[in-house]
């Protein structure tokens, strides 16, 4: 099973700041089969990024995914108030597993 | 628009079973996989299994083998997830989520609104 580790666990930032979230896999993820999701309290997860770097429909360009192999990054260039949420990475190369999440909260 | 609408909250006693439904609309039901993912209170996301609505084939996470059954009804575009021998640790929100069939496109989008299952004596 591919285990995903996300860091940091919590990121405390102010609106307008840049957020950098990391997702590391226990083995190489073929063809960058990695997605990122955003989840707000009481809501279902929402797809942000697929294929490691492609934005889903309607996702603002302040969200950028990058990386390959075992190391992936989600960058939010300038945090908007609605971006404070929990972010999960997921691999779909070998079955399906999620990382434990990174909470981005307001400093 | 593509929509997944799940059944309402359930309260069950330990040892009982629960069956959650997920009704799909806005697309060809048999052309996409459906997954079930659960989230315990304050915890992360846990993949439970997948069903191909076209033929009904399934694959379950090892943790749930023997306790989970996923089925579908093509006449109503609905998938079901039944979990048996419930214990308190099964208290969670259960989500259905769609993915494309091509391996390169297996991300989950969209998701249902979630169904809270509470297991309590």
PDB file of N, CA and C in Angstrom, chain B residues 26-119:
ATOM      1  N   UNK B  26     -27.476  13.450 -14.036  1.00  0.00           N
ATOM      2  CA  UNK B  26     -26.729  14.394 -14.858  1.00  0.00           C
ATOM      3  C   UNK B  26     -25.651  13.777 -15.731  1.00  0.00           C
ATOM      4  N   UNK B  27     -25.559  12.444 -15.736  1.00  0.00           N
ATOM      5  CA  UNK B  27     -24.563  11.777 -16.583  1.00  0.00           C
ATOM      6  C   UNK B  27     -24.994  10.327 -16.821  1.00  0.00           C
ATOM      7  N   UNK B  28     -24.273   9.642 -17.685  1.00  0.00           N
ATOM      8  CA  UNK B  28     -24.579   8.235 -17.965  1.00  0.00           C
ATOM      9  C   UNK B  28     -24.048   7.378 -16.826  1.00  0.00           C
ATOM     10  N   UNK B  29     -24.959   6.827 -16.053  1.00  0.00           N
ATOM     11  CA  UNK B  29     -24.630   6.129 -14.805  1.00  0.00           C
ATOM     12  C   UNK B  29     -23.610   5.015 -14.992  1.00  0.00           C
ATOM     13  N   UNK B  30     -23.732   4.287 -16.071  1.00  0.00           N
ATOM     14  CA  UNK B  30     -22.890   3.099 -16.273  1.00  0.00           C
ATOM     15  C   UNK B  30     -21.524   3.411 -16.887  1.00  0.00           C
ATOM     16  N   UNK B  31     -21.232   4.678 -17.101  1.00  0.00           N
ATOM     17  CA  UNK B  31     -19.971   5.053 -17.747  1.00  0.00           C
ATOM     18  C   UNK B  31     -18.897   5.523 -16.771  1.00  0.00           C
ATOM     19  N   UNK B  32     -19.199   5.470 -15.491  1.00  0.00           N
ATOM     20  CA  UNK B  32     -18.260   5.946 -14.469  1.00  0.00           C
ATOM     21  C   UNK B  32     -18.281   4.988 -13.277  1.00  0.00           C
ATOM     22  N   UNK B  33     -17.117   4.865 -12.618  1.00  0.00           N
ATOM     23  CA  UNK B  33     -17.050   4.117 -11.374  1.00  0.00           C
ATOM     24  C   UNK B  33     -17.664   4.940 -10.239  1.00  0.00           C
ATOM     25  N   UNK B  34     -18.019   4.236  -9.156  1.00  0.00           N
ATOM     26  CA  UNK B  34     -18.430   4.913  -7.936  1.00  0.00           C
ATOM     27  C   UNK B  34     -17.633   4.333  -6.769  1.00  0.00           C
ATOM     28  N   UNK B  35     -17.177   5.227  -5.914  1.00  0.00           N
ATOM     29  CA  UNK B  35     -16.401   4.842  -4.742  1.00  0.00           C
ATOM     30  C   UNK B  35     -17.160   5.204  -3.479  1.00  0.00           C
ATOM     31  N   UNK B  36     -16.774   4.549  -2.383  1.00  0.00           N
ATOM     32  CA  UNK B  36     -17.253   4.930  -1.055  1.00  0.00           C
ATOM     33  C   UNK B  36     -16.046   5.250  -0.187  1.00  0.00           C
ATOM     34  N   UNK B  37     -16.158   6.382   0.499  1.00  0.00           N
ATOM     35  CA  UNK B  37     -15.099   6.894   1.359  1.00  0.00           C
ATOM     36  C   UNK B  37     -15.750   7.273   2.684  1.00  0.00           C
ATOM     37  N   UNK B  38     -15.091   6.983   3.795  1.00  0.00           N
ATOM     38  CA  UNK B  38     -15.673   7.385   5.066  1.00  0.00           C
ATOM     39  C   UNK B  38     -14.730   8.290   5.842  1.00  0.00           C
ATOM     40  N   UNK B  39     -15.325   9.040   6.774  1.00  0.00           N
ATOM     41  CA  UNK B  39     -14.559   9.992   7.580  1.00  0.00           C
ATOM     42  C   UNK B  39     -15.099   9.969   9.000  1.00  0.00           C
ATOM     43  N   UNK B  40     -14.327   9.397   9.908  1.00  0.00           N
ATOM     44  CA  UNK B  40     -14.706   9.397  11.318  1.00  0.00           C
ATOM     45  C   UNK B  40     -14.628  10.825  11.863  1.00  0.00           C
ATOM     46  N   UNK B  41     -15.345  11.095  12.948  1.00  0.00           N
ATOM     47  CA  UNK B  41     -15.366  12.466  13.487  1.00  0.00           C
ATOM     48  C   UNK B  41     -13.959  13.009  13.752  1.00  0.00           C
ATOM     49  N   UNK B  42     -13.658  14.160  13.154  1.00  0.00           N
ATOM     50  CA  UNK B  42     -12.368  14.809  13.359  1.00  0.00           C
ATOM     51  C   UNK B  42     -11.181  14.108  12.712  1.00  0.00           C
ATOM     52  N   UNK B  43     -11.464  13.112  11.867  1.00  0.00           N
ATOM     53  CA  UNK B  43     -10.383  12.330  11.262  1.00  0.00           C
ATOM     54  C   UNK B  43     -10.293  12.557   9.752  1.00  0.00           C
ATOM     55  N   UNK B  44      -9.391  11.816   9.120  1.00  0.00           N
ATOM     56  CA  UNK B  44      -9.178  11.956   7.691  1.00  0.00           C
ATOM     57  C   UNK B  44     -10.087  11.055   6.872  1.00  0.00           C
ATOM     58  N   UNK B  45      -9.757  10.959   5.596  1.00  0.00           N
ATOM     59  CA  UNK B  45     -10.571  10.218   4.632  1.00  0.00           C
ATOM     60  C   UNK B  45     -10.036   8.799   4.463  1.00  0.00           C
ATOM     61  N   UNK B  46     -10.947   7.851   4.386  1.00  0.00           N
ATOM     62  CA  UNK B  46     -10.585   6.432   4.286  1.00  0.00           C
ATOM     63  C   UNK B  46     -11.364   5.792   3.146  1.00  0.00           C
ATOM     64  N   UNK B  47     -10.654   5.292   2.144  1.00  0.00           N
ATOM     65  CA  UNK B  47     -11.299   4.645   1.005  1.00  0.00           C
ATOM     66  C   UNK B  47     -11.799   3.260   1.399  1.00  0.00           C
ATOM     67  N   UNK B  48     -13.064   2.971   1.024  1.00  0.00           N
ATOM     68  CA  UNK B  48     -13.664   1.700   1.402  1.00  0.00           C
ATOM     69  C   UNK B  48     -13.771   0.721   0.234  1.00  0.00           C
ATOM     70  N   UNK B  49     -14.052   1.234  -0.949  1.00  0.00           N
ATOM     71  CA  UNK B  49     -14.207   0.311  -2.063  1.00  0.00           C
ATOM     72  C   UNK B  49     -14.777   1.002  -3.283  1.00  0.00           C
ATOM     73  N   UNK B  50     -14.935   0.225  -4.347  1.00  0.00           N
ATOM     74  CA  UNK B  50     -15.348   0.742  -5.650  1.00  0.00           C
ATOM     75  C   UNK B  50     -16.323  -0.223  -6.296  1.00  0.00           C
ATOM     76  N   UNK B  51     -17.266   0.329  -7.051  1.00  0.00           N
ATOM     77  CA  UNK B  51     -18.175  -0.491  -7.825  1.00  0.00           C
ATOM     78  C   UNK B  51     -18.221   0.049  -9.249  1.00  0.00           C
ATOM     79  N   UNK B  52     -18.247  -0.859 -10.192  1.00  0.00           N
ATOM     80  CA  UNK B  52     -18.451  -0.500 -11.586  1.00  0.00           C
ATOM     81  C   UNK B  52     -19.938  -0.677 -11.877  1.00  0.00           C
ATOM     82  N   UNK B  53     -20.691   0.399 -12.022  1.00  0.00           N
ATOM     83  CA  UNK B  53     -22.142   0.269 -12.212  1.00  0.00           C
ATOM     84  C   UNK B  53     -22.518  -0.470 -13.487  1.00  0.00           C
ATOM     85  N   UNK B  54     -21.600  -0.569 -14.431  1.00  0.00           N
ATOM     86  CA  UNK B  54     -21.909  -1.226 -15.693  1.00  0.00           C
ATOM     87  C   UNK B  54     -22.184  -2.717 -15.501  1.00  0.00           C
ATOM     88  N   UNK B  55     -21.271  -3.416 -14.869  1.00  0.00           N
ATOM     89  CA  UNK B  55     -21.462  -4.842 -14.657  1.00  0.00           C
ATOM     90  C   UNK B  55     -21.695  -5.225 -13.216  1.00  0.00           C
ATOM     91  N   UNK B  56     -21.501  -4.279 -12.318  1.00  0.00           N
ATOM     92  CA  UNK B  56     -21.684  -4.548 -10.889  1.00  0.00           C
ATOM     93  C   UNK B  56     -20.455  -5.082 -10.189  1.00  0.00           C
ATOM     94  N   UNK B  57     -19.316  -5.174 -10.906  1.00  0.00           N
ATOM     95  CA  UNK B  57     -18.118  -5.701 -10.242  1.00  0.00           C
ATOM     96  C   UNK B  57     -17.651  -4.748  -9.154  1.00  0.00           C
ATOM     97  N   UNK B  58     -17.048  -5.333  -8.124  1.00  0.00           N
ATOM     98  CA  UNK B  58     -16.626  -4.546  -6.971  1.00  0.00           C
ATOM     99  C   UNK B  58     -15.204  -4.897  -6.545  1.00  0.00           C
ATOM    100  N   UNK B  59     -14.593  -3.996  -5.806  1.00  0.00           N
ATOM    101  CA  UNK B  59     -13.308  -4.244  -5.155  1.00  0.00           C
ATOM    102  C   UNK B  59     -13.338  -3.478  -3.849  1.00  0.00           C
ATOM    103  N   UNK B  60     -12.985  -4.182  -2.768  1.00  0.00           N
ATOM    104  CA  UNK B  60     -13.080  -3.579  -1.451  1.00  0.00           C
ATOM    105  C   UNK B  60     -11.710  -3.448  -0.808  1.00  0.00           C
ATOM    106  N   UNK B  61     -11.543  -2.408   0.000  1.00  0.00           N
ATOM    107  CA  UNK B  61     -10.329  -2.290   0.808  1.00  0.00           C
ATOM    108  C   UNK B  61     -10.260  -3.484   1.755  1.00  0.00           C
ATOM    109  N   UNK B  62      -9.051  -3.964   1.971  1.00  0.00           N
ATOM    110  CA  UNK B  62      -8.883  -5.173   2.776  1.00  0.00           C
ATOM    111  C   UNK B  62      -9.524  -5.032   4.158  1.00  0.00           C
ATOM    112  N   UNK B  63      -9.453  -3.832   4.707  1.00  0.00           N
ATOM    113  CA  UNK B  63      -9.986  -3.595   6.049  1.00  0.00           C
ATOM    114  C   UNK B  63     -11.476  -3.917   6.143  1.00  0.00           C
ATOM    115  N   UNK B  64     -12.200  -3.777   5.034  1.00  0.00           N
ATOM    116  CA  UNK B  64     -13.646  -3.934   5.059  1.00  0.00           C
ATOM    117  C   UNK B  64     -14.119  -5.239   4.412  1.00  0.00           C
ATOM    118  N   UNK B  65     -13.192  -6.023   3.896  1.00  0.00           N
ATOM    119  CA  UNK B  65     -13.551  -7.294   3.268  1.00  0.00           C
ATOM    120  C   UNK B  65     -14.367  -8.142   4.231  1.00  0.00           C
ATOM    121  N   UNK B  66     -15.479  -8.661   3.741  1.00  0.00           N
ATOM    122  CA  UNK B  66     -16.326  -9.511   4.559  1.00  0.00           C
ATOM    123  C   UNK B  66     -17.407  -8.758   5.311  1.00  0.00           C
ATOM    124  N   UNK B  67     -17.279  -7.425   5.396  1.00  0.00           N
ATOM    125  CA  UNK B  67     -18.274  -6.629   6.130  1.00  0.00           C
ATOM    126  C   UNK B  67     -19.008  -5.653   5.243  1.00  0.00           C
ATOM    127  N   UNK B  68     -18.463  -5.356   4.067  1.00  0.00           N
ATOM    128  CA  UNK B  68     -19.071  -4.355   3.197  1.00  0.00           C
ATOM    129  C   UNK B  68     -19.565  -5.015   1.912  1.00  0.00           C
ATOM    130  N   UNK B  69     -20.686  -4.508   1.423  1.00  0.00           N
ATOM    131  CA  UNK B  69     -21.235  -4.962   0.147  1.00  0.00           C
ATOM    132  C   UNK B  69     -21.715  -3.743  -0.620  1.00  0.00           C
ATOM    133  N   UNK B  70     -21.211  -3.592  -1.833  1.00  0.00           N
ATOM    134  CA  UNK B  70     -21.638  -2.482  -2.695  1.00  0.00           C
ATOM    135  C   UNK B  70     -22.438  -3.052  -3.854  1.00  0.00           C
ATOM    136  N   UNK B  71     -23.580  -2.459  -4.101  1.00  0.00           N
ATOM    137  CA  UNK B  71     -24.457  -2.904  -5.179  1.00  0.00           C
ATOM    138  C   UNK B  71     -24.961  -1.694  -5.947  1.00  0.00           C
ATOM    139  N   UNK B  72     -25.635  -1.974  -7.064  1.00  0.00           N
ATOM    140  CA  UNK B  72     -26.203  -0.860  -7.822  1.00  0.00           C
ATOM    141  C   UNK B  72     -27.518  -1.275  -8.439  1.00  0.00           C
ATOM    142  N   UNK B  73     -28.326  -0.260  -8.743  1.00  0.00           N
ATOM    143  CA  UNK B  73     -29.602  -0.449  -9.436  1.00  0.00           C
ATOM    144  C   UNK B  73     -29.565   0.479 -10.646  1.00  0.00           C
ATOM    145  N   UNK B  74     -29.363  -0.088 -11.807  1.00  0.00           N
ATOM    146  CA  UNK B  74     -29.230   0.751 -13.000  1.00  0.00           C
ATOM    147  C   UNK B  74     -30.562   1.401 -13.389  1.00  0.00           C
ATOM    148  N   UNK B  75     -31.667   0.836 -12.955  1.00  0.00           N
ATOM    149  CA  UNK B  75     -32.971   1.414 -13.328  1.00  0.00           C
ATOM    150  C   UNK B  75     -33.222   2.748 -12.624  1.00  0.00           C
ATOM    151  N   UNK B  76     -32.561   2.949 -11.487  1.00  0.00           N
ATOM    152  CA  UNK B  76     -32.733   4.200 -10.735  1.00  0.00           C
ATOM    153  C   UNK B  76     -31.414   4.968 -10.607  1.00  0.00           C
ATOM    154  N   UNK B  77     -30.363   4.489 -11.260  1.00  0.00           N
ATOM    155  CA  UNK B  77     -29.047   5.143 -11.192  1.00  0.00           C
ATOM    156  C   UNK B  77     -28.593   5.347  -9.752  1.00  0.00           C
ATOM    157  N   UNK B  78     -28.736   4.304  -8.984  1.00  0.00           N
ATOM    158  CA  UNK B  78     -28.416   4.386  -7.558  1.00  0.00           C
ATOM    159  C   UNK B  78     -27.410   3.300  -7.172  1.00  0.00           C
ATOM    160  N   UNK B  79     -26.435   3.673  -6.384  1.00  0.00           N
ATOM    161  CA  UNK B  79     -25.521   2.696  -5.797  1.00  0.00           C
ATOM    162  C   UNK B  79     -25.777   2.632  -4.288  1.00  0.00           C
ATOM    163  N   UNK B  80     -25.467   1.468  -3.736  1.00  0.00           N
ATOM    164  CA  UNK B  80     -25.698   1.235  -2.323  1.00  0.00           C
ATOM    165  C   UNK B  80     -24.427   0.707  -1.665  1.00  0.00           C
ATOM    166  N   UNK B  81     -24.261   1.068  -0.406  1.00  0.00           N
ATOM    167  CA  UNK B  81     -23.162   0.543   0.399  1.00  0.00           C
ATOM    168  C   UNK B  81     -23.760   0.010   1.692  1.00  0.00           C
ATOM    169  N   UNK B  82     -23.590  -1.279   1.910  1.00  0.00           N
ATOM    170  CA  UNK B  82     -24.092  -1.896   3.134  1.00  0.00           C
ATOM    171  C   UNK B  82     -22.920  -2.346   3.985  1.00  0.00           C
ATOM    172  N   UNK B  83     -22.911  -1.935   5.231  1.00  0.00           N
ATOM    173  CA  UNK B  83     -21.860  -2.309   6.174  1.00  0.00           C
ATOM    174  C   UNK B  83     -22.503  -3.079   7.321  1.00  0.00           C
ATOM    175  N   UNK B  84     -21.986  -4.250   7.595  1.00  0.00           N
ATOM    176  CA  UNK B  84     -22.583  -5.115   8.616  1.00  0.00           C
ATOM    177  C   UNK B  84     -21.717  -5.185   9.873  1.00  0.00           C
ATOM    178  N   UNK B  85     -22.251  -5.856  10.881  1.00  0.00           N
ATOM    179  CA  UNK B  85     -21.543  -6.049  12.159  1.00  0.00           C
ATOM    180  C   UNK B  85     -20.978  -4.727  12.672  1.00  0.00           C
ATOM    181  N   UNK B  86     -21.838  -3.727  12.709  1.00  0.00           N
ATOM    182  CA  UNK B  86     -21.390  -2.383  13.075  1.00  0.00           C
ATOM    183  C   UNK B  86     -20.857  -2.319  14.497  1.00  0.00           C
ATOM    184  N   UNK B  87     -19.819  -1.513  14.680  1.00  0.00           N
ATOM    185  CA  UNK B  87     -19.258  -1.234  16.000  1.00  0.00           C
ATOM    186  C   UNK B  87     -19.099   0.264  16.151  1.00  0.00           C
ATOM    187  N   UNK B  88     -18.807   0.714  17.332  1.00  0.00           N
ATOM    188  CA  UNK B  88     -18.752   2.159  17.582  1.00  0.00           C
ATOM    189  C   UNK B  88     -17.732   2.848  16.678  1.00  0.00           C
ATOM    190  N   UNK B  89     -16.674   2.138  16.335  1.00  0.00           N
ATOM    191  CA  UNK B  89     -15.627   2.733  15.471  1.00  0.00           C
ATOM    192  C   UNK B  89     -16.117   3.003  14.044  1.00  0.00           C
ATOM    193  N   UNK B  90     -17.279   2.475  13.694  1.00  0.00           N
ATOM    194  CA  UNK B  90     -17.845   2.724  12.359  1.00  0.00           C
ATOM    195  C   UNK B  90     -18.629   4.022  12.310  1.00  0.00           C
ATOM    196  N   UNK B  91     -18.768   4.696  13.438  1.00  0.00           N
ATOM    197  CA  UNK B  91     -19.422   6.006  13.439  1.00  0.00           C
ATOM    198  C   UNK B  91     -18.606   6.957  12.568  1.00  0.00           C
ATOM    199  N   UNK B  92     -19.249   7.479  11.525  1.00  0.00           N
ATOM    200  CA  UNK B  92     -18.524   8.279  10.541  1.00  0.00           C
ATOM    201  C   UNK B  92     -19.523   8.887   9.562  1.00  0.00           C
ATOM    202  N   UNK B  93     -19.013   9.816   8.770  1.00  0.00           N
ATOM    203  CA  UNK B  93     -19.743  10.282   7.597  1.00  0.00           C
ATOM    204  C   UNK B  93     -19.271   9.441   6.418  1.00  0.00           C
ATOM    205  N   UNK B  94     -20.215   8.906   5.688  1.00  0.00           N
ATOM    206  CA  UNK B  94     -19.923   8.057   4.534  1.00  0.00           C
ATOM    207  C   UNK B  94     -20.252   8.839   3.264  1.00  0.00           C
ATOM    208  N   UNK B  95     -19.270   8.894   2.368  1.00  0.00           N
ATOM    209  CA  UNK B  95     -19.435   9.620   1.099  1.00  0.00           C
ATOM    210  C   UNK B  95     -19.377   8.656  -0.078  1.00  0.00           C
ATOM    211  N   UNK B  96     -20.181   8.944  -1.105  1.00  0.00           N
ATOM    212  CA  UNK B  96     -19.952   8.336  -2.401  1.00  0.00           C
ATOM    213  C   UNK B  96     -19.233   9.371  -3.270  1.00  0.00           C
ATOM    214  N   UNK B  97     -18.459   8.904  -4.214  1.00  0.00           N
ATOM    215  CA  UNK B  97     -17.718   9.805  -5.095  1.00  0.00           C
ATOM    216  C   UNK B  97     -17.504   9.101  -6.428  1.00  0.00           C
ATOM    217  N   UNK B  98     -17.615   9.855  -7.503  1.00  0.00           N
ATOM    218  CA  UNK B  98     -17.504   9.291  -8.847  1.00  0.00           C
ATOM    219  C   UNK B  98     -16.093   9.421  -9.383  1.00  0.00           C
ATOM    220  N   UNK B  99     -15.682   8.437 -10.179  1.00  0.00           N
ATOM    221  CA  UNK B  99     -14.438   8.608 -10.934  1.00  0.00           C
ATOM    222  C   UNK B  99     -14.627   8.064 -12.332  1.00  0.00           C
ATOM    223  N   UNK B 100     -13.786   8.516 -13.237  1.00  0.00           N
ATOM    224  CA  UNK B 100     -13.809   7.969 -14.585  1.00  0.00           C
ATOM    225  C   UNK B 100     -13.218   6.571 -14.560  1.00  0.00           C
ATOM    226  N   UNK B 101     -13.459   5.833 -15.623  1.00  0.00           N
ATOM    227  CA  UNK B 101     -13.019   4.445 -15.682  1.00  0.00           C
ATOM    228  C   UNK B 101     -11.552   4.331 -16.086  1.00  0.00           C
ATOM    229  N   UNK B 102     -11.070   5.200 -16.936  1.00  0.00           N
ATOM    230  CA  UNK B 102      -9.665   5.142 -17.356  1.00  0.00           C
ATOM    231  C   UNK B 102      -8.757   5.321 -16.144  1.00  0.00           C
ATOM    232  N   UNK B 103      -7.753   4.455 -16.026  1.00  0.00           N
ATOM    233  CA  UNK B 103      -6.865   4.477 -14.853  1.00  0.00           C
ATOM    234  C   UNK B 103      -6.219   5.841 -14.642  1.00  0.00           C
ATOM    235  N   UNK B 104      -5.933   6.523 -15.733  1.00  0.00           N
ATOM    236  CA  UNK B 104      -5.272   7.817 -15.630  1.00  0.00           C
ATOM    237  C   UNK B 104      -6.217   8.906 -15.152  1.00  0.00           C
ATOM    238  N   UNK B 105      -7.501   8.584 -15.033  1.00  0.00           N
ATOM    239  CA  UNK B 105      -8.492   9.596 -14.687  1.00  0.00           C
ATOM    240  C   UNK B 105      -9.329   9.162 -13.485  1.00  0.00           C
ATOM    241  N   UNK B 106      -8.711   8.464 -12.556  1.00  0.00           N
ATOM    242  CA  UNK B 106      -9.423   7.892 -11.415  1.00  0.00           C
ATOM    243  C   UNK B 106      -9.554   8.816 -10.210  1.00  0.00           C
ATOM    244  N   UNK B 107      -9.393  10.129 -10.426  1.00  0.00           N
ATOM    245  CA  UNK B 107      -9.627  11.017  -9.291  1.00  0.00           C
ATOM    246  C   UNK B 107     -11.115  11.076  -8.978  1.00  0.00           C
ATOM    247  N   UNK B 108     -11.483  11.600  -7.795  1.00  0.00           N
ATOM    248  CA  UNK B 108     -12.860  11.565  -7.336  1.00  0.00           C
ATOM    249  C   UNK B 108     -13.519  12.932  -7.534  1.00  0.00           C
ATOM    250  N   UNK B 109     -14.531  12.951  -8.385  1.00  0.00           N
ATOM    251  CA  UNK B 109     -15.234  14.195  -8.653  1.00  0.00           C
ATOM    252  C   UNK B 109     -16.495  13.919  -9.442  1.00  0.00           C
ATOM    253  N   UNK B 110     -17.670  14.315  -8.909  1.00  0.00           N
ATOM    254  CA  UNK B 110     -17.882  14.990  -7.635  1.00  0.00           C
ATOM    255  C   UNK B 110     -18.065  13.990  -6.484  1.00  0.00           C
ATOM    256  N   UNK B 111     -18.416  14.536  -5.336  1.00  0.00           N
ATOM    257  CA  UNK B 111     -18.721  13.748  -4.144  1.00  0.00           C
ATOM    258  C   UNK B 111     -20.187  13.966  -3.757  1.00  0.00           C
ATOM    259  N   UNK B 112     -20.776  12.972  -3.115  1.00  0.00           N
ATOM    260  CA  UNK B 112     -22.084  13.166  -2.518  1.00  0.00           C
ATOM    261  C   UNK B 112     -21.958  14.055  -1.278  1.00  0.00           C
ATOM    262  N   UNK B 113     -23.094  14.413  -0.716  1.00  0.00           N
ATOM    263  CA  UNK B 113     -23.089  15.346   0.414  1.00  0.00           C
ATOM    264  C   UNK B 113     -22.707  14.671   1.731  1.00  0.00           C
ATOM    265  N   UNK B 114     -22.665  13.341   1.735  1.00  0.00           N
ATOM    266  CA  UNK B 114     -22.286  12.607   2.936  1.00  0.00           C
ATOM    267  C   UNK B 114     -23.498  12.136   3.724  1.00  0.00           C
ATOM    268  N   UNK B 115     -23.343  11.002   4.381  1.00  0.00           N
ATOM    269  CA  UNK B 115     -24.378  10.431   5.240  1.00  0.00           C
ATOM    270  C   UNK B 115     -23.748  10.076   6.578  1.00  0.00           C
ATOM    271  N   UNK B 116     -24.254  10.661   7.640  1.00  0.00           N
ATOM    272  CA  UNK B 116     -23.736  10.366   8.971  1.00  0.00           C
ATOM    273  C   UNK B 116     -24.359   9.072   9.483  1.00  0.00           C
ATOM    274  N   UNK B 117     -23.503   8.130   9.827  1.00  0.00           N
ATOM    275  CA  UNK B 117     -23.946   6.892  10.463  1.00  0.00           C
ATOM    276  C   UNK B 117     -23.397   6.884  11.883  1.00  0.00           C
ATOM    277  N   UNK B 118     -24.296   6.803  12.825  1.00  0.00           N
ATOM    278  CA  UNK B 118     -23.912   6.777  14.241  1.00  0.00           C
ATOM    279  C   UNK B 118     -24.205   5.389  14.799  1.00  0.00           C
ATOM    280  N   UNK B 119     -23.201   4.785  15.407  1.00  0.00           N
ATOM    281  CA  UNK B 119     -23.370   3.465  16.015  1.00  0.00           C
ATOM    282  C   UNK B 119     -23.290   3.638  17.528  1.00  0.00           C
TER     283      UNK B 119
END
